[in-house]
PDB file of C-alpha atoms in Angstrom:
ATOM      1  CA  MET A  21       0.171   0.034   0.144  1.00  0.00           C
ATOM      2  CA  ALA A  22       1.299   3.293  -0.893  1.00  0.00           C
ATOM      3  CA  GLU A  23       2.210   6.220   1.673  1.00  0.00           C
ATOM      4  CA  GLU A  24      -0.265   8.681   1.390  1.00  0.00           C
ATOM      5  CA  LYS A  25       1.384  11.746   0.231  1.00  0.00           C
ATOM      6  CA  ARG A  26       1.416  15.023   2.645  1.00  0.00           C
ATOM      7  CA  GLU A  27       0.925  18.405   1.340  1.00  0.00           C
ATOM      8  CA  LEU A  28       3.121  21.082   2.348  1.00  0.00           C
ATOM      9  CA  LEU A  29       1.719  23.222   5.366  1.00  0.00           C
ATOM     10  CA  LEU A  30       5.014  25.614   6.309  1.00  0.00           C
ATOM     11  CA  ARG A  31       7.657  26.775   4.233  1.00  0.00           C
ATOM     12  CA  ALA A  32      10.773  28.659   6.014  1.00  0.00           C
ATOM     13  CA  LYS A  33      13.253  29.839   3.482  1.00  0.00           C
ATOM     14  CA  ASP A  34      16.722  31.112   4.368  1.00  0.00           C
ATOM     15  CA  ILE A  35      15.266  33.306   7.415  1.00  0.00           C
ATOM     16  CA  SER A  36      17.803  34.842   9.634  1.00  0.00           C
ATOM     17  CA  ILE A  37      17.595  37.372  12.292  1.00  0.00           C
ATOM     18  CA  VAL A  38      19.787  39.944  13.478  1.00  0.00           C
ATOM     19  CA  PHE A  39      20.242  41.563  17.060  1.00  0.00           C
ATOM     20  CA  GLY A  40      22.148  44.794  17.601  1.00  0.00           C
ATOM     21  CA  GLY A  41      24.704  43.236  14.776  1.00  0.00           C
ATOM     22  CA  LEU A  42      24.981  39.655  16.247  1.00  0.00           C
ATOM     23  CA  LYS A  43      23.182  37.238  13.778  1.00  0.00           C
ATOM     24  CA  ALA A  44      20.848  34.760  16.326  1.00  0.00           C
ATOM     25  CA  VAL A  45      19.465  32.574  13.336  1.00  0.00           C
ATOM     26  CA  SER A  46      21.247  32.169  10.113  1.00  0.00           C
ATOM     27  CA  ASP A  47      19.527  30.967   6.863  1.00  0.00           C
ATOM     28  CA  PHE A  48      17.145  28.696   8.462  1.00  0.00           C
ATOM     29  CA  SER A  49      15.154  26.618   6.119  1.00  0.00           C
ATOM     30  CA  LEU A  50      12.457  23.937   6.924  1.00  0.00           C
ATOM     31  CA  ASP A  51       9.291  22.226   4.803  1.00  0.00           C
ATOM     32  CA  LEU A  52       7.024  21.123   7.179  1.00  0.00           C
ATOM     33  CA  TYR A  53       4.011  18.909   5.779  1.00  0.00           C
ATOM     34  CA  GLU A  54       0.269  18.246   6.941  1.00  0.00           C
ATOM     35  CA  GLY A  55       0.453  15.612  10.303  1.00  0.00           C
ATOM     36  CA  GLU A  56       4.259  15.551  10.671  1.00  0.00           C
ATOM     37  CA  LEU A  57       5.689  15.912  13.975  1.00  0.00           C
ATOM     38  CA  ILE A  58       9.252  17.398  13.985  1.00  0.00           C
ATOM     39  CA  GLY A  59      11.651  18.114  16.508  1.00  0.00           C
ATOM     40  CA  LEU A  60      14.075  20.990  16.717  1.00  0.00           C
ATOM     41  CA  ILE A  61      17.147  20.158  19.028  1.00  0.00           C
ATOM     42  CA  GLY A  62      20.203  21.403  20.115  1.00  0.00           C
ATOM     43  CA  PRO A  63      22.404  23.128  22.982  1.00  0.00           C
ATOM     44  CA  ASN A  64      20.850  26.161  25.063  1.00  0.00           C
ATOM     45  CA  GLY A  65      21.305  29.009  23.106  1.00  0.00           C
ATOM     46  CA  ALA A  66      21.280  27.339  19.884  1.00  0.00           C
ATOM     47  CA  GLY A  67      18.601  29.922  18.456  1.00  0.00           C
ATOM     48  CA  LYS A  68      15.551  27.115  18.845  1.00  0.00           C
ATOM     49  CA  THR A  69      13.395  29.247  20.527  1.00  0.00           C
ATOM     50  CA  THR A  70      14.378  32.434  18.427  1.00  0.00           C
ATOM     51  CA  VAL A  71      13.122  30.186  15.182  1.00  0.00           C
ATOM     52  CA  PHE A  72       9.900  29.492  17.310  1.00  0.00           C
ATOM     53  CA  ASN A  73       9.660  33.232  18.045  1.00  0.00           C
ATOM     54  CA  MET A  74      10.158  34.014  14.061  1.00  0.00           C
ATOM     55  CA  LEU A  75       7.518  31.098  13.257  1.00  0.00           C
ATOM     56  CA  SER A  76       4.946  32.709  15.530  1.00  0.00           C
ATOM     57  CA  GLY A  77       5.100  36.087  14.891  1.00  0.00           C
ATOM     58  CA  VAL A  78       7.228  37.450  18.134  1.00  0.00           C
ATOM     59  CA  TYR A  79       9.889  38.415  15.956  1.00  0.00           C
ATOM     60  CA  LYS A  80      10.187  39.657  12.144  1.00  0.00           C
ATOM     61  CA  PRO A  81      13.007  38.103  10.387  1.00  0.00           C
ATOM     62  CA  THR A  82      15.482  40.350   8.956  1.00  0.00           C
ATOM     63  CA  SER A  83      15.770  38.357   5.878  1.00  0.00           C
ATOM     64  CA  GLY A  84      14.187  35.313   3.988  1.00  0.00           C
ATOM     65  CA  THR A  85      10.671  34.036   3.766  1.00  0.00           C
ATOM     66  CA  ILE A  86       7.957  32.279   5.704  1.00  0.00           C
ATOM     67  CA  THR A  87       4.863  30.561   3.870  1.00  0.00           C
ATOM     68  CA  PHE A  88       1.574  28.893   5.578  1.00  0.00           C
ATOM     69  CA  VAL A  89      -1.330  27.496   4.215  1.00  0.00           C
ATOM     70  CA  ASP A  90      -4.278  28.740   6.426  1.00  0.00           C
ATOM     71  CA  LYS A  91      -7.416  27.414   7.536  1.00  0.00           C
ATOM     72  CA  LYS A  92      -9.460  28.089   4.193  1.00  0.00           C
ATOM     73  CA  GLY A  93      -6.298  26.258   2.300  1.00  0.00           C
ATOM     74  CA  ASN A  94      -4.689  29.732   0.862  1.00  0.00           C
ATOM     75  CA  LEU A  95      -0.856  30.266   0.637  1.00  0.00           C
ATOM     76  CA  GLN A  96       0.025  33.333   2.826  1.00  0.00           C
ATOM     77  CA  VAL A  97       3.290  34.887   3.416  1.00  0.00           C
ATOM     78  CA  ILE A  98       3.621  35.743   7.387  1.00  0.00           C
ATOM     79  CA  ASN A  99       6.936  37.173   7.911  1.00  0.00           C
ATOM     80  CA  LYS A 100       4.985  40.411   9.157  1.00  0.00           C
ATOM     81  CA  LYS A 101       2.020  39.184  10.653  1.00  0.00           C
ATOM     82  CA  SER A 102       1.339  39.460  14.313  1.00  0.00           C
ATOM     83  CA  PRO A 103       0.722  36.356  17.155  1.00  0.00           C
ATOM     84  CA  ALA A 104      -2.570  37.110  17.075  1.00  0.00           C
ATOM     85  CA  GLN A 105      -3.033  36.958  13.328  1.00  0.00           C
ATOM     86  CA  LEU A 106      -1.131  34.138  12.963  1.00  0.00           C
ATOM     87  CA  ASN A 107      -3.226  32.302  15.669  1.00  0.00           C
ATOM     88  CA  ARG A 108      -6.513  33.284  13.682  1.00  0.00           C
ATOM     89  CA  ILE A 109      -5.203  31.583  10.646  1.00  0.00           C
ATOM     90  CA  GLY A 110      -4.033  28.314  12.221  1.00  0.00           C
ATOM     91  CA  ILE A 111      -0.703  28.587  14.156  1.00  0.00           C
ATOM     92  CA  ALA A 112      -0.517  27.986  17.913  1.00  0.00           C
ATOM     93  CA  ARG A 113       2.308  27.882  20.632  1.00  0.00           C
ATOM     94  CA  THR A 114       3.177  27.126  24.185  1.00  0.00           C
ATOM     95  CA  PHE A 115       6.057  28.588  25.750  1.00  0.00           C
ATOM     96  CA  GLN A 116       9.074  27.000  27.332  1.00  0.00           C
ATOM     97  CA  ASN A 117       7.843  29.607  30.536  1.00  0.00           C
ATOM     98  CA  ILE A 118       4.365  28.811  31.313  1.00  0.00           C
ATOM     99  CA  ARG A 119       2.472  31.664  30.470  1.00  0.00           C
ATOM    100  CA  LEU A 120      -1.073  31.043  32.212  1.00  0.00           C
ATOM    101  CA  PHE A 121      -3.672  33.536  33.746  1.00  0.00           C
ATOM    102  CA  GLY A 122      -2.856  32.205  37.143  1.00  0.00           C
ATOM    103  CA  GLY A 123      -5.614  34.219  38.694  1.00  0.00           C
ATOM    104  CA  MET A 124      -8.640  33.265  36.301  1.00  0.00           C
ATOM    105  CA  THR A 125      -9.840  29.835  36.761  1.00  0.00           C
ATOM    106  CA  VAL A 126      -8.846  27.134  34.207  1.00  0.00           C
ATOM    107  CA  ARG A 127     -12.531  27.332  32.377  1.00  0.00           C
ATOM    108  CA  ASP A 128     -11.539  30.984  31.543  1.00  0.00           C
ATOM    109  CA  ASN A 129      -8.152  30.418  30.536  1.00  0.00           C
ATOM    110  CA  ILE A 130      -9.539  28.487  27.768  1.00  0.00           C
ATOM    111  CA  LYS A 131     -12.750  30.373  27.095  1.00  0.00           C
ATOM    112  CA  ILE A 132     -10.183  33.369  26.527  1.00  0.00           C
ATOM    113  CA  ALA A 133      -8.727  31.033  23.491  1.00  0.00           C
ATOM    114  CA  LEU A 134     -12.128  30.591  22.316  1.00  0.00           C
ATOM    115  CA  HIS A 135     -13.013  34.124  22.016  1.00  0.00           C
ATOM    116  CA  GLN A 136     -12.311  34.368  18.183  1.00  0.00           C
ATOM    117  CA  THR A 137     -14.700  31.940  17.599  1.00  0.00           C
ATOM    118  CA  ARG A 138     -17.580  33.825  19.384  1.00  0.00           C
ATOM    119  CA  GLY A 139     -20.906  34.683  17.433  1.00  0.00           C
ATOM    120  CA  VAL A 140     -22.025  37.665  19.415  1.00  0.00           C
ATOM    121  CA  ASN A 141     -21.845  41.315  19.052  1.00  0.00           C
ATOM    122  CA  PRO A 142     -21.106  43.812  22.393  1.00  0.00           C
ATOM    123  CA  LEU A 143     -24.722  44.232  22.136  1.00  0.00           C
ATOM    124  CA  ASP A 144     -25.495  40.796  23.034  1.00  0.00           C
ATOM    125  CA  VAL A 145     -22.796  41.216  25.768  1.00  0.00           C
ATOM    126  CA  GLU A 146     -24.110  44.290  27.496  1.00  0.00           C
ATOM    127  CA  PHE A 147     -27.504  43.283  27.762  1.00  0.00           C
ATOM    128  CA  ARG A 148     -26.901  39.411  28.048  1.00  0.00           C
ATOM    129  CA  THR A 149     -29.435  38.139  25.131  1.00  0.00           C
ATOM    130  CA  LYS A 150     -30.335  34.681  24.438  1.00  0.00           C
ATOM    131  CA  LYS A 151     -27.671  34.747  21.737  1.00  0.00           C
ATOM    132  CA  PHE A 152     -25.052  35.810  24.403  1.00  0.00           C
ATOM    133  CA  ARG A 153     -26.387  32.895  26.741  1.00  0.00           C
ATOM    134  CA  ASN A 154     -26.670  30.302  24.164  1.00  0.00           C
ATOM    135  CA  ASP A 155     -22.925  31.085  23.216  1.00  0.00           C
ATOM    136  CA  GLU A 156     -21.575  31.418  26.726  1.00  0.00           C
ATOM    137  CA  GLU A 157     -22.720  27.485  27.302  1.00  0.00           C
ATOM    138  CA  MET A 158     -21.326  26.504  23.943  1.00  0.00           C
ATOM    139  CA  MET A 159     -17.855  27.852  25.015  1.00  0.00           C
ATOM    140  CA  ASP A 160     -18.447  26.203  28.418  1.00  0.00           C
ATOM    141  CA  ALA A 161     -19.260  22.930  26.587  1.00  0.00           C
ATOM    142  CA  LYS A 162     -16.023  22.845  24.665  1.00  0.00           C
ATOM    143  CA  ALA A 163     -13.965  24.030  27.397  1.00  0.00           C
ATOM    144  CA  LEU A 164     -15.099  21.101  29.141  1.00  0.00           C
ATOM    145  CA  HIS A 165     -14.601  18.519  26.057  1.00  0.00           C
ATOM    146  CA  LEU A 166     -10.951  19.820  25.998  1.00  0.00           C
ATOM    147  CA  LEU A 167     -10.428  19.209  29.465  1.00  0.00           C
ATOM    148  CA  SER A 168     -12.019  16.098  29.607  1.00  0.00           C
ATOM    149  CA  LEU A 169      -9.191  15.007  26.843  1.00  0.00           C
ATOM    150  CA  PHE A 170      -6.796  15.578  29.276  1.00  0.00           C
ATOM    151  CA  HIS A 171      -8.599  13.949  32.156  1.00  0.00           C
ATOM    152  CA  MET A 172      -8.840  17.604  33.838  1.00  0.00           C
ATOM    153  CA  GLU A 173     -12.766  18.093  33.582  1.00  0.00           C
ATOM    154  CA  ASN A 174     -12.826  18.207  37.671  1.00  0.00           C
ATOM    155  CA  LYS A 175     -10.340  20.881  37.513  1.00  0.00           C
ATOM    156  CA  ILE A 176     -12.258  23.050  35.337  1.00  0.00           C
ATOM    157  CA  ASP A 177     -13.223  25.852  38.187  1.00  0.00           C
ATOM    158  CA  GLU A 178      -9.889  26.025  40.066  1.00  0.00           C
ATOM    159  CA  LEU A 179      -7.229  29.086  39.587  1.00  0.00           C
ATOM    160  CA  ALA A 180      -5.012  27.911  36.913  1.00  0.00           C
ATOM    161  CA  LYS A 181      -1.964  29.226  39.652  1.00  0.00           C
ATOM    162  CA  ASN A 182      -3.185  26.502  42.330  1.00  0.00           C
ATOM    163  CA  LEU A 183      -2.604  23.428  39.564  1.00  0.00           C
ATOM    164  CA  PRO A 184       0.194  21.308  39.850  1.00  0.00           C
ATOM    165  CA  TYR A 185       3.043  22.037  37.782  1.00  0.00           C
ATOM    166  CA  GLY A 186       2.271  19.020  35.144  1.00  0.00           C
ATOM    167  CA  GLU A 187      -1.506  19.899  34.977  1.00  0.00           C
ATOM    168  CA  GLN A 188      -0.402  23.664  34.353  1.00  0.00           C
ATOM    169  CA  ARG A 189       1.746  22.725  31.042  1.00  0.00           C
ATOM    170  CA  LYS A 190      -1.401  20.484  30.371  1.00  0.00           C
ATOM    171  CA  LEU A 191      -3.848  23.314  30.663  1.00  0.00           C
ATOM    172  CA  GLU A 192      -1.340  25.469  28.233  1.00  0.00           C
ATOM    173  CA  ILE A 193      -1.775  22.659  25.626  1.00  0.00           C
ATOM    174  CA  CYS A 194      -5.117  22.655  26.052  1.00  0.00           C
ATOM    175  CA  ARG A 195      -5.708  26.338  25.523  1.00  0.00           C
ATOM    176  CA  ALA A 196      -3.661  26.481  22.524  1.00  0.00           C
ATOM    177  CA  LEU A 197      -5.752  23.574  20.957  1.00  0.00           C
ATOM    178  CA  ALA A 198      -9.114  25.923  21.594  1.00  0.00           C
ATOM    179  CA  SER A 199      -8.129  27.970  18.972  1.00  0.00           C
ATOM    180  CA  ALA A 200      -8.148  25.061  16.596  1.00  0.00           C
ATOM    181  CA  PRO A 201      -4.911  25.084  15.001  1.00  0.00           C
ATOM    182  CA  LYS A 202      -3.365  23.395  11.934  1.00  0.00           C
ATOM    183  CA  LEU A 203       0.107  23.742  13.443  1.00  0.00           C
ATOM    184  CA  LEU A 204       1.260  23.535  17.071  1.00  0.00           C
ATOM    185  CA  LEU A 205       4.536  24.454  18.124  1.00  0.00           C
ATOM    186  CA  LEU A 206       5.681  23.538  21.560  1.00  0.00           C
ATOM    187  CA  ASP A 207       8.419  25.030  23.137  1.00  0.00           C
ATOM    188  CA  GLU A 208       9.631  22.610  25.777  1.00  0.00           C
ATOM    189  CA  PRO A 209       6.767  20.862  26.681  1.00  0.00           C
ATOM    190  CA  ALA A 210       8.493  18.464  29.196  1.00  0.00           C
ATOM    191  CA  ALA A 211      10.658  20.799  30.886  1.00  0.00           C
ATOM    192  CA  GLY A 212      10.026  20.607  34.681  1.00  0.00           C
ATOM    193  CA  MET A 213       8.732  17.288  34.625  1.00  0.00           C
ATOM    194  CA  ASN A 214       9.500  13.775  36.101  1.00  0.00           C
ATOM    195  CA  GLY A 215       9.715  10.837  33.963  1.00  0.00           C
ATOM    196  CA  GLN A 216       6.251   9.340  34.664  1.00  0.00           C
ATOM    197  CA  GLU A 217       4.960  12.798  33.615  1.00  0.00           C
ATOM    198  CA  THR A 218       7.244  12.864  30.704  1.00  0.00           C
ATOM    199  CA  GLN A 219       5.738   9.469  29.776  1.00  0.00           C
ATOM    200  CA  GLU A 220       2.395  10.727  29.781  1.00  0.00           C
ATOM    201  CA  LEU A 221       3.449  13.643  27.879  1.00  0.00           C
ATOM    202  CA  MET A 222       4.666  11.907  24.894  1.00  0.00           C
ATOM    203  CA  GLU A 223       1.307   9.553  24.984  1.00  0.00           C
ATOM    204  CA  MET A 224      -0.687  12.995  24.943  1.00  0.00           C
ATOM    205  CA  ILE A 225       1.357  14.435  22.059  1.00  0.00           C
ATOM    206  CA  ALA A 226       0.605  11.437  19.954  1.00  0.00           C
ATOM    207  CA  PHE A 227      -3.115  11.465  21.089  1.00  0.00           C
ATOM    208  CA  ILE A 228      -3.901  15.093  20.144  1.00  0.00           C
ATOM    209  CA  ARG A 229      -1.971  14.887  17.071  1.00  0.00           C
ATOM    210  CA  LYS A 230      -4.073  12.082  16.015  1.00  0.00           C
ATOM    211  CA  GLU A 231      -7.697  13.352  17.394  1.00  0.00           C
ATOM    212  CA  PHE A 232      -7.237  17.316  16.407  1.00  0.00           C
ATOM    213  CA  ASN A 233      -5.123  16.401  12.849  1.00  0.00           C
ATOM    214  CA  LEU A 234      -2.475  18.379  13.900  1.00  0.00           C
ATOM    215  CA  THR A 235       0.989  19.073  12.626  1.00  0.00           C
ATOM    216  CA  VAL A 236       3.416  19.547  15.621  1.00  0.00           C
ATOM    217  CA  LEU A 237       6.936  21.093  15.783  1.00  0.00           C
ATOM    218  CA  LEU A 238       8.792  20.869  19.140  1.00  0.00           C
ATOM    219  CA  ILE A 239      11.526  22.088  21.109  1.00  0.00           C
ATOM    220  CA  GLU A 240      12.634  19.621  23.721  1.00  0.00           C
ATOM    221  CA  HIS A 241      15.908  18.759  25.403  1.00  0.00           C
ATOM    222  CA  ASP A 242      14.564  15.658  26.620  1.00  0.00           C
ATOM    223  CA  MET A 243      15.979  12.971  24.239  1.00  0.00           C
ATOM    224  CA  LYS A 244      13.904  10.107  25.148  1.00  0.00           C
ATOM    225  CA  LEU A 245      10.693  11.971  24.315  1.00  0.00           C
ATOM    226  CA  VAL A 246      12.268  13.422  21.086  1.00  0.00           C
ATOM    227  CA  MET A 247      13.445  10.211  19.713  1.00  0.00           C
ATOM    228  CA  GLY A 248      10.209   7.920  21.195  1.00  0.00           C
ATOM    229  CA  ILE A 249       7.980  10.394  18.972  1.00  0.00           C
ATOM    230  CA  CYS A 250       9.610  12.597  16.403  1.00  0.00           C
ATOM    231  CA  GLU A 251       9.753  11.547  12.674  1.00  0.00           C
ATOM    232  CA  ARG A 252      12.691  13.604  11.799  1.00  0.00           C
ATOM    233  CA  LEU A 253      14.902  16.090  13.867  1.00  0.00           C
ATOM    234  CA  MET A 254      16.565  19.343  12.886  1.00  0.00           C
ATOM    235  CA  VAL A 255      19.487  20.191  15.137  1.00  0.00           C
ATOM    236  CA  LEU A 256      21.029  23.738  15.354  1.00  0.00           C
ATOM    237  CA  ASN A 257      24.236  25.170  16.838  1.00  0.00           C
ATOM    238  CA  TYR A 258      25.225  28.679  17.060  1.00  0.00           C
ATOM    239  CA  GLY A 259      22.262  29.859  15.229  1.00  0.00           C
ATOM    240  CA  SER A 260      22.872  27.335  12.313  1.00  0.00           C
ATOM    241  CA  VAL A 261      21.304  24.120  11.134  1.00  0.00           C
ATOM    242  CA  ILE A 262      24.066  21.376  11.311  1.00  0.00           C
ATOM    243  CA  ALA A 263      22.273  18.304  10.827  1.00  0.00           C
ATOM    244  CA  ALA A 264      18.924  16.938   9.714  1.00  0.00           C
ATOM    245  CA  GLY A 265      17.391  13.079   9.513  1.00  0.00           C
ATOM    246  CA  THR A 266      15.611  10.722  11.450  1.00  0.00           C
ATOM    247  CA  PRO A 267      16.123   9.984  15.218  1.00  0.00           C
ATOM    248  CA  ALA A 268      18.222   7.193  14.090  1.00  0.00           C
ATOM    249  CA  GLU A 269      20.476   9.293  11.571  1.00  0.00           C
ATOM    250  CA  ILE A 270      20.723  12.166  14.238  1.00  0.00           C
ATOM    251  CA  GLN A 271      21.563  10.047  17.145  1.00  0.00           C
ATOM    252  CA  SER A 272      24.741   8.218  14.976  1.00  0.00           C
ATOM    253  CA  ASN A 273      25.575  11.506  13.597  1.00  0.00           C
ATOM    254  CA  PRO A 274      29.003  11.960  14.312  1.00  0.00           C
ATOM    255  CA  THR A 275      28.709  16.204  14.340  1.00  0.00           C
ATOM    256  CA  VAL A 276      25.551  16.360  16.476  1.00  0.00           C
ATOM    257  CA  ILE A 277      27.233  13.982  19.104  1.00  0.00           C
ATOM    258  CA  LYS A 278      30.332  15.876  19.414  1.00  0.00           C
ATOM    259  CA  ALA A 279      28.079  19.456  19.312  1.00  0.00           C
ATOM    260  CA  TYR A 280      25.014  18.452  21.885  1.00  0.00           C
ATOM    261  CA  LEU A 281      24.675  14.539  22.355  1.00  0.00           C
ATOM    262  CA  GLY A 282      28.375  13.945  23.711  1.00  0.00           C
ATOM    263  CA  SER A 283      30.334  10.713  23.455  1.00  0.00           C
ATOM    264  CA  GLY A 284      28.182   9.194  27.063  1.00  0.00           C
ATOM    265  CA  TYR A 285      24.929   9.328  24.671  1.00  0.00           C
ATOM    266  CA  GLU A 286      26.592   7.360  21.856  1.00  0.00           C
ATOM    267  CA  GLN A 287      27.639   4.704  24.519  1.00  0.00           C
ATOM    268  CA  MET A 288      24.183   4.718  26.045  1.00  0.00           C
ATOM    269  CA  THR A 289      22.280   4.033  22.994  1.00  0.00           C
ATOM    270  CA  ALA A 290      25.296   1.624  21.552  1.00  0.00           C
ATOM    271  CA  GLY A 291      24.693  -0.401  24.592  1.00  0.00           C
ATOM    272  CA  GLY A 292      20.810  -0.422  24.273  1.00  0.00           C
ATOM    273  CA  ASP A 293      19.665   1.767  27.222  1.00  0.00           C
ATOM    274  CA  LYS A 294      16.834   4.081  25.482  1.00  0.00           C
TER     275      LYS A 294
END
């Protein structure tokens, strides 16, 4: 049976960014196809989050082009779009440092992300019309459904800041999914998690990718997670791509071992310790 051909979703072509004369990322290129799960790895300071910030509109590339096929199937150049504009056309992300509204409930954190899908006008809100009440019920139902996928429906009325760290991570991903993205960017989703939480995260990423028909690009230092779920990897060092390929190719690549994984990792994998 022939493998189904995937359509190109995002193309970054030779994007670079300069901060005060320093080129933080140099000529980065990436073709990302629908349904892929790709990892971006490398040492601290290699430029990984800077790439994410360009893909999500936080930074504007100094040079190069980024194109994306939006929710309507239209190809757009997105270099100069804001994070909010990119979110509306189908790009959502999480952050290395969790960015929840801690003083708001879990429910309201998700409903904020659902705001762009609302079908009410300011007068409906002001006078609490039937249309407004129906819309509120619909958003509550969507929030509850999303939380149930993460087994967090019983936390819907808790303040976000009171959740355990692992559940705050899950809530941030849940909120990103609320905008119905085509592309989900995960910036170190396993940061601060223990081994069991990381295993659960691996299973969750695989599940939401299939459930929501997502394309996923992630940054992660946990090599067990990266090697366990990614189809292919790109390795950055000093702002440039030094290798790209399957997990098996990357973990045996001498350049990557020297720059990032280290000889200890080569010995560990050779010995069968996964």
